[in-house]
Coordinates of C-alpha atoms in Angstrom, one line a residue:
X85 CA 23.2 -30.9 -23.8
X86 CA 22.5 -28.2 -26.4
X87 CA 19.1 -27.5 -24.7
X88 CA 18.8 -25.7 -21.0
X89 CA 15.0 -24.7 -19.6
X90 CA 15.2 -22.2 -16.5
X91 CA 12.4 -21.1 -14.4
X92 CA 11.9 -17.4 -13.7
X93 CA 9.4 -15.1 -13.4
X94 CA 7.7 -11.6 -14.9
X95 CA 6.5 -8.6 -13.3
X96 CA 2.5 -7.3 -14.1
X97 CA 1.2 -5.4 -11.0
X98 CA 1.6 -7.3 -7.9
X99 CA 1.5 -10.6 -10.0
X100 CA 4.2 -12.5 -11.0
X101 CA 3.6 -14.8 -13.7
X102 CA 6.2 -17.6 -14.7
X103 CA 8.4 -17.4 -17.1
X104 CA 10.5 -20.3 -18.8
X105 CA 13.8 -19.3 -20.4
X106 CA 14.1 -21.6 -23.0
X107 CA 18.0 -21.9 -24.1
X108 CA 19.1 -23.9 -27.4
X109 CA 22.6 -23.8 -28.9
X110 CA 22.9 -25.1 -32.9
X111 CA 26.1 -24.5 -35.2
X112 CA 26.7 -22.0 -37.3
X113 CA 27.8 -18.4 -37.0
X114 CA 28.2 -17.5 -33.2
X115 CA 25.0 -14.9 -32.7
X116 CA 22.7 -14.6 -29.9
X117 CA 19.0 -14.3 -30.6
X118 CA 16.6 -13.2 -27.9
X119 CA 12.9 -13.9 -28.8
X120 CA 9.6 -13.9 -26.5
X121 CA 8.6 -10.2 -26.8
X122 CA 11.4 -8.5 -24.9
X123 CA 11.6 -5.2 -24.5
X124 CA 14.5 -2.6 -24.6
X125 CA 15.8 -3.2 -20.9
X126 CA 15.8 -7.6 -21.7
X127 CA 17.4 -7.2 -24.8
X128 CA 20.1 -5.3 -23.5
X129 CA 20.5 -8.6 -21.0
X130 CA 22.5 -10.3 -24.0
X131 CA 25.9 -7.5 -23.4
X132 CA 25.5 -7.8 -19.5
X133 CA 24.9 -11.4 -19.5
X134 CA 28.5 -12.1 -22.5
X135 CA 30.4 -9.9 -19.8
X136 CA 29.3 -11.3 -16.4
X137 CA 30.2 -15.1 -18.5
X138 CA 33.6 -14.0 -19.3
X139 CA 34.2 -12.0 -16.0
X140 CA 33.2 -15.2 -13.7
X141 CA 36.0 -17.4 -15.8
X142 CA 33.4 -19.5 -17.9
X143 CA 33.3 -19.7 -21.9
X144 CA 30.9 -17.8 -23.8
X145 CA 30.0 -20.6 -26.2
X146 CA 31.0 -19.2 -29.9
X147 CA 27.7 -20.8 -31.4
X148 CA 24.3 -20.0 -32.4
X149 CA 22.6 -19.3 -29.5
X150 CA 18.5 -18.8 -29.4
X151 CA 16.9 -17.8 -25.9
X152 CA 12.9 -17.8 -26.0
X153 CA 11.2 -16.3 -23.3
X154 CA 7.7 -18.5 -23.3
X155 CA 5.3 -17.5 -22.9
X156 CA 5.9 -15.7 -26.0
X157 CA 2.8 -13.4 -25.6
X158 CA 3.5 -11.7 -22.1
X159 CA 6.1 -8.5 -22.6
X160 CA 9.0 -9.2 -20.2
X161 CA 11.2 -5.7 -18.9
X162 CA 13.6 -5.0 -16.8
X163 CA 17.0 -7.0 -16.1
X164 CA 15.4 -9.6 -14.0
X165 CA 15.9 -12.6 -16.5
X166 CA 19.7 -11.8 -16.5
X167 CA 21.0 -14.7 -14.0
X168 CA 18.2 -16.8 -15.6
X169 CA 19.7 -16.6 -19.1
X170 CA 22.8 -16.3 -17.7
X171 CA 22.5 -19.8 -16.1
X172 CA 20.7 -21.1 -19.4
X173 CA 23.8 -20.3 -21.4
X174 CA 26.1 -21.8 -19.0
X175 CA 23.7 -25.3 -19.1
X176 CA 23.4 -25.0 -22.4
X177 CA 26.9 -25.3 -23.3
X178 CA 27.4 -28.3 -20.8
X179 CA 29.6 -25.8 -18.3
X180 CA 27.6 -26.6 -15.4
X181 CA 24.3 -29.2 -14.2
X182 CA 20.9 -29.3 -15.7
X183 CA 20.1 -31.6 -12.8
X184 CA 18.1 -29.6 -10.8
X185 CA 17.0 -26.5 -12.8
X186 CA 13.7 -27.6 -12.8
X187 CA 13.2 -27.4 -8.9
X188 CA 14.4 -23.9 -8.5
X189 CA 13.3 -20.0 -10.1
X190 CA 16.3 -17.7 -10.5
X191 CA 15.9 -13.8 -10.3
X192 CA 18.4 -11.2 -10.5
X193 CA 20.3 -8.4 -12.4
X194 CA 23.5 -8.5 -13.3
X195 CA 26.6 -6.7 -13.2
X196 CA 29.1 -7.0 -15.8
X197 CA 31.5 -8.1 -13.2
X198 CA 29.1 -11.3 -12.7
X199 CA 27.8 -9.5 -9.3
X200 CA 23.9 -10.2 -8.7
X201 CA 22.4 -6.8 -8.0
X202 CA 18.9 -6.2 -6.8
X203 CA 15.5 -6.5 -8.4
X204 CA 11.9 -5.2 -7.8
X205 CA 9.0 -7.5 -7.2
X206 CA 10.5 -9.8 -5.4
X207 CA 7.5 -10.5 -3.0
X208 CA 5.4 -11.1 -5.5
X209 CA 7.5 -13.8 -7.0
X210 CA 8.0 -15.0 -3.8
X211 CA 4.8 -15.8 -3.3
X212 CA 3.8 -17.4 -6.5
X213 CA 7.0 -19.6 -6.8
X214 CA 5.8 -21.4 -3.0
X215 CA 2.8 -21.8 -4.6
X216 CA 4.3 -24.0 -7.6
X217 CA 6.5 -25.8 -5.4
X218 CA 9.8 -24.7 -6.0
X219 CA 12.7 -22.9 -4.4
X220 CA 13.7 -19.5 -5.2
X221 CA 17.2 -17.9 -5.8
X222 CA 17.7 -14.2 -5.7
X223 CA 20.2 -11.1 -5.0
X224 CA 21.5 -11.0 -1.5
X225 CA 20.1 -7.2 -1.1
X226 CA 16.5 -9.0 -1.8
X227 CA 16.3 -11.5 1.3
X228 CA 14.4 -9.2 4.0
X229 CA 11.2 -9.4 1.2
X230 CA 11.4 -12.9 1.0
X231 CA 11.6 -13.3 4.6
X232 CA 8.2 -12.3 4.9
X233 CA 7.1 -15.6 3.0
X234 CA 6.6 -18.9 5.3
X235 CA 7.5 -22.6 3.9
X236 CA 9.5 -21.4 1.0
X237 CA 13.1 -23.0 0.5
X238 CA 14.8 -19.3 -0.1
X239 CA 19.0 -19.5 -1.3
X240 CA 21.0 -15.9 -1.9
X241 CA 24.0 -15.5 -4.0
X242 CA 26.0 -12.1 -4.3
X243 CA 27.9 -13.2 -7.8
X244 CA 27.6 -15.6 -11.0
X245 CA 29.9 -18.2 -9.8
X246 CA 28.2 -18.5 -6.1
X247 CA 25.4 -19.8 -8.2
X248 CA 27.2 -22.1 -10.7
X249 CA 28.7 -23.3 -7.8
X250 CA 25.9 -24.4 -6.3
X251 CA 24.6 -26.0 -9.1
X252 CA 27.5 -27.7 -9.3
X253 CA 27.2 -29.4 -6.1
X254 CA 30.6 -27.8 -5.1
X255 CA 29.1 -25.0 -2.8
X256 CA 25.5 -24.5 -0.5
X257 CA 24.2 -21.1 -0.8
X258 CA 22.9 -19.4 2.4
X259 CA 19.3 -20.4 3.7
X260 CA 16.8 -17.1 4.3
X261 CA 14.8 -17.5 7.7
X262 CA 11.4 -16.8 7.7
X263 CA 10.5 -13.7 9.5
X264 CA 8.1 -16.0 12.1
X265 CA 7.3 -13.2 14.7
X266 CA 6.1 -9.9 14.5
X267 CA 7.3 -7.4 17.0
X268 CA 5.2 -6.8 19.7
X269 CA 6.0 -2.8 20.0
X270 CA 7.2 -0.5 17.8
X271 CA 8.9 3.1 17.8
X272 CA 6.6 6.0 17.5
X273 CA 8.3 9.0 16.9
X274 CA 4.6 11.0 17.3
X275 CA 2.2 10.4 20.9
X276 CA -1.3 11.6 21.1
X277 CA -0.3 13.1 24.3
X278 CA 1.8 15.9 22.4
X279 CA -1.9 17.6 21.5
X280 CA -3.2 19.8 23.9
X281 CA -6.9 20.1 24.2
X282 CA -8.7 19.0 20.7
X283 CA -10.7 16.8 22.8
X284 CA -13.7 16.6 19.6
X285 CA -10.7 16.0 17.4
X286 CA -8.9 13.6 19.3
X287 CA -12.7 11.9 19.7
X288 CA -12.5 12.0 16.0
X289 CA -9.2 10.0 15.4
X290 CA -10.1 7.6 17.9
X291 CA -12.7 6.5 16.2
X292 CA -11.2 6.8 12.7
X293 CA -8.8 4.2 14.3
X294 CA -10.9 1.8 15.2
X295 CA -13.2 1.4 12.4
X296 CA -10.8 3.0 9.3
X297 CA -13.2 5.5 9.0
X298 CA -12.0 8.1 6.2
X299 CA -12.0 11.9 8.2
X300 CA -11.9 15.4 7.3
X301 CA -10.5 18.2 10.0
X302 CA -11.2 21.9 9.2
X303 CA -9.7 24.9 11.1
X304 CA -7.6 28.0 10.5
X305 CA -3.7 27.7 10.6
X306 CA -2.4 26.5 13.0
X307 CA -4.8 24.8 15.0
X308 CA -2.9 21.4 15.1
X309 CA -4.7 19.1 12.4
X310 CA -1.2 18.2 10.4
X311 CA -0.4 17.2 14.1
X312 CA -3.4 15.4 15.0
X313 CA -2.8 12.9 11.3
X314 CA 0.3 12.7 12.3
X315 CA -0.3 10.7 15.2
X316 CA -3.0 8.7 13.7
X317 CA -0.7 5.7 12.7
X318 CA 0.6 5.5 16.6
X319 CA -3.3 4.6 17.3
X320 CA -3.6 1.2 14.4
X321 CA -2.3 -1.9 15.3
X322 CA 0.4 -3.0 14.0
X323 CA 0.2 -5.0 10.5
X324 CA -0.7 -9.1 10.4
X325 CA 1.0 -11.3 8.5
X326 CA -1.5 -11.4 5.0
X327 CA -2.0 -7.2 5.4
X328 CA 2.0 -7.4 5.5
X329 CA 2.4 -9.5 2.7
X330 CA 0.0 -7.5 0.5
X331 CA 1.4 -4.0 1.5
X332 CA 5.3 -5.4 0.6
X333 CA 4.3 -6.7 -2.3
X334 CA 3.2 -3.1 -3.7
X335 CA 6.3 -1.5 -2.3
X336 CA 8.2 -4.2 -3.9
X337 CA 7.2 -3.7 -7.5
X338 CA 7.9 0.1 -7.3
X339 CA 11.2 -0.3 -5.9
X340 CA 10.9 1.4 -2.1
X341 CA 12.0 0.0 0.8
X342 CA 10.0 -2.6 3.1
X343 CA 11.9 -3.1 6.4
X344 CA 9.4 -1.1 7.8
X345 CA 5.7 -3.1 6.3
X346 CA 8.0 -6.5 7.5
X347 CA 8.0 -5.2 11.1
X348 CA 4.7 -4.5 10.8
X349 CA 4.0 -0.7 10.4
X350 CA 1.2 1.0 8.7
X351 CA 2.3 3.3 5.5
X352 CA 1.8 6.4 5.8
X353 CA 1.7 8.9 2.8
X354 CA 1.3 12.5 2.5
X355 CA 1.9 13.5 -0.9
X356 CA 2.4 17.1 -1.9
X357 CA -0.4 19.1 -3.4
X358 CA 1.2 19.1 -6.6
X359 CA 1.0 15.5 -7.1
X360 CA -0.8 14.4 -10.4
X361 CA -3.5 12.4 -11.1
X362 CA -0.8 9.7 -12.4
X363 CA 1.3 10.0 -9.4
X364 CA -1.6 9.2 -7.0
X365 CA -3.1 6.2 -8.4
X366 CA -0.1 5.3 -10.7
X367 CA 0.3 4.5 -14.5
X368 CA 2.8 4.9 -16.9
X369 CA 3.7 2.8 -20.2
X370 CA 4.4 0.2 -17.3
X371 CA 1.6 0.8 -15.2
X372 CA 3.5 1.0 -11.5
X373 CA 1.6 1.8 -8.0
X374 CA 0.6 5.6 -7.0
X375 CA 0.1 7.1 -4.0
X376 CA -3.1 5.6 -2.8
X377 CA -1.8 2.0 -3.3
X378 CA 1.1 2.5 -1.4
X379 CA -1.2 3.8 1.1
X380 CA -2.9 0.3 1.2
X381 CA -3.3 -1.0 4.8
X382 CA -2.6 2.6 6.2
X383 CA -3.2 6.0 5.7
X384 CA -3.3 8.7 3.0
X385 CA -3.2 11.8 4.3
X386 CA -3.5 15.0 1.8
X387 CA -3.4 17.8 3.7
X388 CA -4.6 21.5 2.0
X389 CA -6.9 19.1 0.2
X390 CA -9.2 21.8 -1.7
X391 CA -5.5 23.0 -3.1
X392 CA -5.4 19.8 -4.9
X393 CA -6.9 19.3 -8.5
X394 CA -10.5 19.0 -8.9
X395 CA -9.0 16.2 -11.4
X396 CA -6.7 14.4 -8.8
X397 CA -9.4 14.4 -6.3
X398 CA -12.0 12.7 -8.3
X399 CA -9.5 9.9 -9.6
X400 CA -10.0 9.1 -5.6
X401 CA -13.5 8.3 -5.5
X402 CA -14.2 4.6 -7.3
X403 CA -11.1 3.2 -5.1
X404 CA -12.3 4.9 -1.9
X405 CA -15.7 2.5 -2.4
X406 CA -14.1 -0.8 -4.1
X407 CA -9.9 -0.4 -2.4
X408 CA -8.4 -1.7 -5.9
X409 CA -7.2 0.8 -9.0
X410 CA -7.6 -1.2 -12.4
X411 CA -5.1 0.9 -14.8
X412 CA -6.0 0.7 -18.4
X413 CA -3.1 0.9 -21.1
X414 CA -4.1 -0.2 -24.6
X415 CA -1.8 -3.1 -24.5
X416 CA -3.1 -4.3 -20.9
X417 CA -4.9 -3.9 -17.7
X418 CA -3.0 -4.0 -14.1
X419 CA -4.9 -4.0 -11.1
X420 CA -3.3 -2.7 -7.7
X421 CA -5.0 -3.0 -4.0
X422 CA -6.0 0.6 -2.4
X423 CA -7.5 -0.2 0.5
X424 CA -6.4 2.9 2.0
X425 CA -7.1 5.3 5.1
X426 CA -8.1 8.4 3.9
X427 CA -7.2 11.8 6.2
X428 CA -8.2 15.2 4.4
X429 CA -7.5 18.6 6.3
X430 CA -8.2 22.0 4.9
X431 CA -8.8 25.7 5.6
X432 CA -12.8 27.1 6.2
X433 CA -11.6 29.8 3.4
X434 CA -8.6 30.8 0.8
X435 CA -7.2 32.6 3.6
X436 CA -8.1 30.4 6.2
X437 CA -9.7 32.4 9.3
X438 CA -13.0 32.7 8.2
X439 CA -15.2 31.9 12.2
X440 CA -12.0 32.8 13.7
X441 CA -13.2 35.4 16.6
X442 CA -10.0 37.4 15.8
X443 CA -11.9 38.5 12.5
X444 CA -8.8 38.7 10.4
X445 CA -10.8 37.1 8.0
X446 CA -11.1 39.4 4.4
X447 CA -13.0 36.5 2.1
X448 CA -16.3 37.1 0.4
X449 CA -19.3 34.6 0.9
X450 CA -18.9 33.9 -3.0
X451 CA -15.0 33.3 -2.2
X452 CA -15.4 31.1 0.7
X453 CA -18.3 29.0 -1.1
X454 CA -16.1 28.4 -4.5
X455 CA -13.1 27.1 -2.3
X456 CA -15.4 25.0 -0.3
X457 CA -16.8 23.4 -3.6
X458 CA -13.6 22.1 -4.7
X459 CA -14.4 19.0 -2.5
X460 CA -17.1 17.9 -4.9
X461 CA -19.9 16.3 -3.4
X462 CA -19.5 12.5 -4.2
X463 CA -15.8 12.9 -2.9
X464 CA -17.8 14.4 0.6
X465 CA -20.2 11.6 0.7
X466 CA -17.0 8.8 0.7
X467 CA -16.1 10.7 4.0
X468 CA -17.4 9.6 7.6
X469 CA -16.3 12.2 9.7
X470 CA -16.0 16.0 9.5
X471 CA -14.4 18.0 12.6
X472 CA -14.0 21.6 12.8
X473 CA -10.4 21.9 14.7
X474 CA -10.4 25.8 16.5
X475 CA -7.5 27.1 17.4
X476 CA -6.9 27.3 20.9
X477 CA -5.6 30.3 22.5
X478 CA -2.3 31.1 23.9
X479 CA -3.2 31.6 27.5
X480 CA -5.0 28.2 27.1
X481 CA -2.3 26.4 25.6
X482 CA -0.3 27.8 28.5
X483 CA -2.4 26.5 31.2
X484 CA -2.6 23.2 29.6
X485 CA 1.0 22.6 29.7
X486 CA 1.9 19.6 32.3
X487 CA -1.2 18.5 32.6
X488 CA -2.0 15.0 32.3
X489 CA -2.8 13.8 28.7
X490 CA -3.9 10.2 27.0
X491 CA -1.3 9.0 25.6
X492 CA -1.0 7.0 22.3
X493 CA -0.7 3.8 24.1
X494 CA -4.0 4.4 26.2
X495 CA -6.1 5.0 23.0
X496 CA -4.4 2.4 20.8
X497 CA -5.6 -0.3 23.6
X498 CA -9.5 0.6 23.5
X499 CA -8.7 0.6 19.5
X500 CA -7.2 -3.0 19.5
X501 CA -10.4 -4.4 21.8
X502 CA -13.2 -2.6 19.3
X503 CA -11.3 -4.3 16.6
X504 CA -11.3 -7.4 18.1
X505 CA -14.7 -7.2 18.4
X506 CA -15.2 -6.5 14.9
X507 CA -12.9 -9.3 13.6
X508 CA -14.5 -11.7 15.8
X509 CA -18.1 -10.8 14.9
X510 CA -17.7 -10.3 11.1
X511 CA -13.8 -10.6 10.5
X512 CA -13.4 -7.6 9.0
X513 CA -13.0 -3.8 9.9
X514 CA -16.6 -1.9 10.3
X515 CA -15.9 0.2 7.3
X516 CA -15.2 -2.3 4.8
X517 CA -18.8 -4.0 5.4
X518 CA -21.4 -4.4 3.3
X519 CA -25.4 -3.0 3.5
X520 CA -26.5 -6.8 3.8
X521 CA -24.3 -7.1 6.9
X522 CA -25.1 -3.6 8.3
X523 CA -29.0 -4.8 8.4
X524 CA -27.7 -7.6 10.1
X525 CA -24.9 -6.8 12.6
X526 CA -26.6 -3.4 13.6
X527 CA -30.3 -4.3 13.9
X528 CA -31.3 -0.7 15.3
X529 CA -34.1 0.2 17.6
X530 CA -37.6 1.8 16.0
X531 CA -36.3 5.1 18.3
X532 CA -32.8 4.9 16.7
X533 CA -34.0 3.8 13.3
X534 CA -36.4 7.1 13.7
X535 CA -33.5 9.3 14.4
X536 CA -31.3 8.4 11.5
X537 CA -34.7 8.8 9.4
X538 CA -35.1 12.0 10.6
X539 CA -31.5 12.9 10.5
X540 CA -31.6 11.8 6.6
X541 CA -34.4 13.6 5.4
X542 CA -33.0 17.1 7.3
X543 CA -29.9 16.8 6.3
X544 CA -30.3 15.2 2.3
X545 CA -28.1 12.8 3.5
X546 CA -27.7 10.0 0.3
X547 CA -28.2 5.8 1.2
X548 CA -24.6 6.0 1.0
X549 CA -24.0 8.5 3.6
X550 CA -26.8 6.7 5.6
X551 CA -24.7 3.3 5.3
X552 CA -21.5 5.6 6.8
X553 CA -23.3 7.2 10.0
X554 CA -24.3 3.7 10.3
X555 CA -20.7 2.0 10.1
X556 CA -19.2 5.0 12.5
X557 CA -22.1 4.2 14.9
X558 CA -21.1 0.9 15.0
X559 CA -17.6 1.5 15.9
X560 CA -18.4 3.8 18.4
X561 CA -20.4 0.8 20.3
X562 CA -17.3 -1.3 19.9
X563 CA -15.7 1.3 21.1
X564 CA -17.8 1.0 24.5
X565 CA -18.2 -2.6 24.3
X566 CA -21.8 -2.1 23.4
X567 CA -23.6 -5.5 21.4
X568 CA -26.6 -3.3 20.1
X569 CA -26.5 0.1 18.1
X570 CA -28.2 2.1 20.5
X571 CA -29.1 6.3 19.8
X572 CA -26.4 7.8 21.1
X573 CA -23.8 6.0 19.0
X574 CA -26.5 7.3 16.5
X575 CA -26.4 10.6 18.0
X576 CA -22.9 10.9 18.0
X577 CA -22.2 9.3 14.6
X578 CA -24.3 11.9 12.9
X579 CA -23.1 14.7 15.2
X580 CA -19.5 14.1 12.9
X581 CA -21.4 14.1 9.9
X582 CA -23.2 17.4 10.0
X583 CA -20.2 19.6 9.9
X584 CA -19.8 18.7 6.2
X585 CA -20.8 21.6 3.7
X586 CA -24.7 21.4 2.0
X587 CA -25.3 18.8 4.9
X588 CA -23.5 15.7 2.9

């Protein structure tokens, strides 16, 4: 047969659309042509591919060879059609069976020795390939992503001829288990019980926990809020099977690791104040995920936030309100989920003890104010909680050694009931809901209803804000198992709100 179709697929964002390697051989001089817009990386494919042919003991067929990569329109990168086109050639030239090429999607890179190395985006293709019905073959160093992906007939190879083989009938390729069950525990290398005192700030994370309320901690050096976001992750559940997929799926297409989203832990990034706008929500000539994608499902934490661009902070504020970056290049759009945590922590000053009793503070009021206003206000109104942090004193610290303190474990059980509650009651997390559902699943009292009034029109707080004091308020009744939003959850709520500067 001097025609061979194979079934792969692209990369774009966290989609994978399907590819079709289209393989024809016709006499004349022996060339290879490689058509279907592919770029620098796929048309290097064609020396790998003539080497890995010869190294496995097949023939490279001395014809005219013409590969299309359809559809013809999508730009295909990287050297993830290698085994595809590989495997065309190969059925093609009649070497091995066309029989069932059609019920299975190759993916892999490979070696000029004919060994099947490892490929990004994985998950994604995973995903999209059960969806059309058809197996999947991949690198062996790519099964723990696929693993996260139920009902899919998975096979791994580790070289060229493991896969002719099997096409051949003369060899069965290993199976990939499903990963069914999560673990029920998992290591925490940081316990809320390693902070001593911070009671307000503890109060704070607890409740950041349970709702994925986006906080702010203020305090002069030292007084433990890198600690205290630390042990933030040790308080969330541990992830479910669609928040696992989606998180591996990003860490799939930029190449990281994922053992640790498949057993069900919550990123966590801290990126350096350095970063760049690029770096946080990602781009490039091949748009790839940033900082607060990889953060989806878990927690961003930027500590020495006002030392941060004024530029890289405001990238943060449409995806803190929608939890999706849509990256514009002139030749196309990707859009990645960034459905992320946010934890801020900063100095009151550039030298960071201004209201420390110790007065070793030197700043001006002008000084203090213009490093206070690098968190613009629209960035201040996307946060629910402010907390000023104090340092605690040495003789304190002292006395509080060996006495009792909650543990992680004690906290993260009141989290998981209030988010029970809020899964069962509106199946979502309190602060991804909506004003419509607010009216509804808060209903407030005229006396509460007064206060917030009140609290708005002293404050200047905008309906956005309003809508956040609202959402904490409601956590903190899950937290106590409350139905109704009563004042003091109002009380409260707005009590974390007032620390922030100009009242926002």
């Amino acid at each position: 047969m001097s025609l061979a179709i194979v079934h792969t697929r692209a990369q774009l964002g966290v989609v994978a659309p399907a590819v079709t390697v289209e393989t024809h051989m016709s006499p004349g001089l022996p060339a290879l042509n490689l058509v279907g817009l592919p770029e620098a990386a796929v048309r290097e494919s064609r020396e790998r591919v003539r080497s890995a042919i010869l190294n496995a003991g097949y023939e490279f067929p001395q014809r005219r060879i013409t590969i299309n990569l359809a559809p013809a329109d999508l730009p295909k990168d990287g050297g993830r059609f290698d085994l595809a086109i590989a495997v065309g050639i190969l059925a093609a030239s009649g070497q091995i069976p066309t029989d069932n090429l059609h019920k299975v999607e190759l993916l892999g890179e490979l070696a000029l020795s004919g060994d099947l190395r490892a490929v990004t985006g994985v998950l994604p293709a995973a995903v999209a390939c059960k969806k059309a019905g058809r197996a999947l073959l991949i690198p062996n160093e790519n099964r723990q992503e696929a693993r996260l992906v139920r009902e899919l007939k998975v096979r791994v190879a580790d070289h060229l001829l493991d896969v002719c083989a099997a096409f051949s009938g003369q060899k069965k390729l290993e199976a990939v288990e499903p990963q069914v069950e999560m673990p029920l525990h998992t290591i925490q290398r940081h316990d809320l019980s390693d902070v001593k005192g911070q009671v307000q700030a503890k109060r704070a994370l607890e409740i950041a926990a349970a709702g994925g309320h986006n906080l702010l901690m203020s305090g002069v050096p030292g007084s433990g809020k890198s600690m205290l976001a630390a042990r933030l992750p040790s308080l969330l559940p541990t992830l479910n099977e669609d928040e696992r997929l989606e998180a591996a799926a990003i860490y799939s297409v930029a190449g990281l690791p994922v053992n640790n989203i498949c057993q069900g832990v919550r990123p966590f990034r801290a990126p350096h104040h350095t970063a760049s706008p690029a770096a946080l929500v990602g781009g490039g000539s091949h748009p790839r995920p940033g900082e607060i994608s990889l953060a989806h499902q878990g927690v961003l934490f930027l500590d020495e936030m006002p030392e941060f661009s004024r530029k890289v902070l405001e990238v943060m504020r449409e995806p803190l309100e929608t939890g999706q970056i849509l990256i514009s290049r002139a030749s196309r759009q990707t859009e990645f989920p960034a459905r992320f945590q946010l934890i801020g922590a900063m100095n009151p000053c550039p030298c960071g003890y201004a209201g420390d009793p110790s007065g070793r503070c030197r700043c001006t009021p002008d000084q203090v104010r213009r490093y206070q206003d690098k968190l613009s206000g629209p960035l201040l109104d996307r946060i629910d909680l402010f907390v000023n942090v104090a340092a605690l004193p040495a003789d304190t610290l002292l006395r509080l050694d060996g006495q009792p303190s909650e543990s992680s474990a004690q906290v993260a059980e009141r989290v998981s009931q209030a988010l029970a509650r809020q899964y069962e009651r509106q199946g979502c997390r309190n602060n991804v809901l909506e004003a419509k559902q607010l009216d509804a699943i808060c209903d407030l009292s005229d006396s509460s209803r007064d206060t917030l009034a009140g609290a708005a029109s002293r404050f200047g707080l905008s309906a956005r804000a309003c809508h956040r004091v609202l959402k904490v308020a409601r956590t903190i009744a899950d937290l106590k198992g409350d139905v109704a939003v009563g004042r003091p959850a109002i009380m409260e709520a707005l009590g974390f709100r007032e620390g922030l500067s100009n009242g926002r």
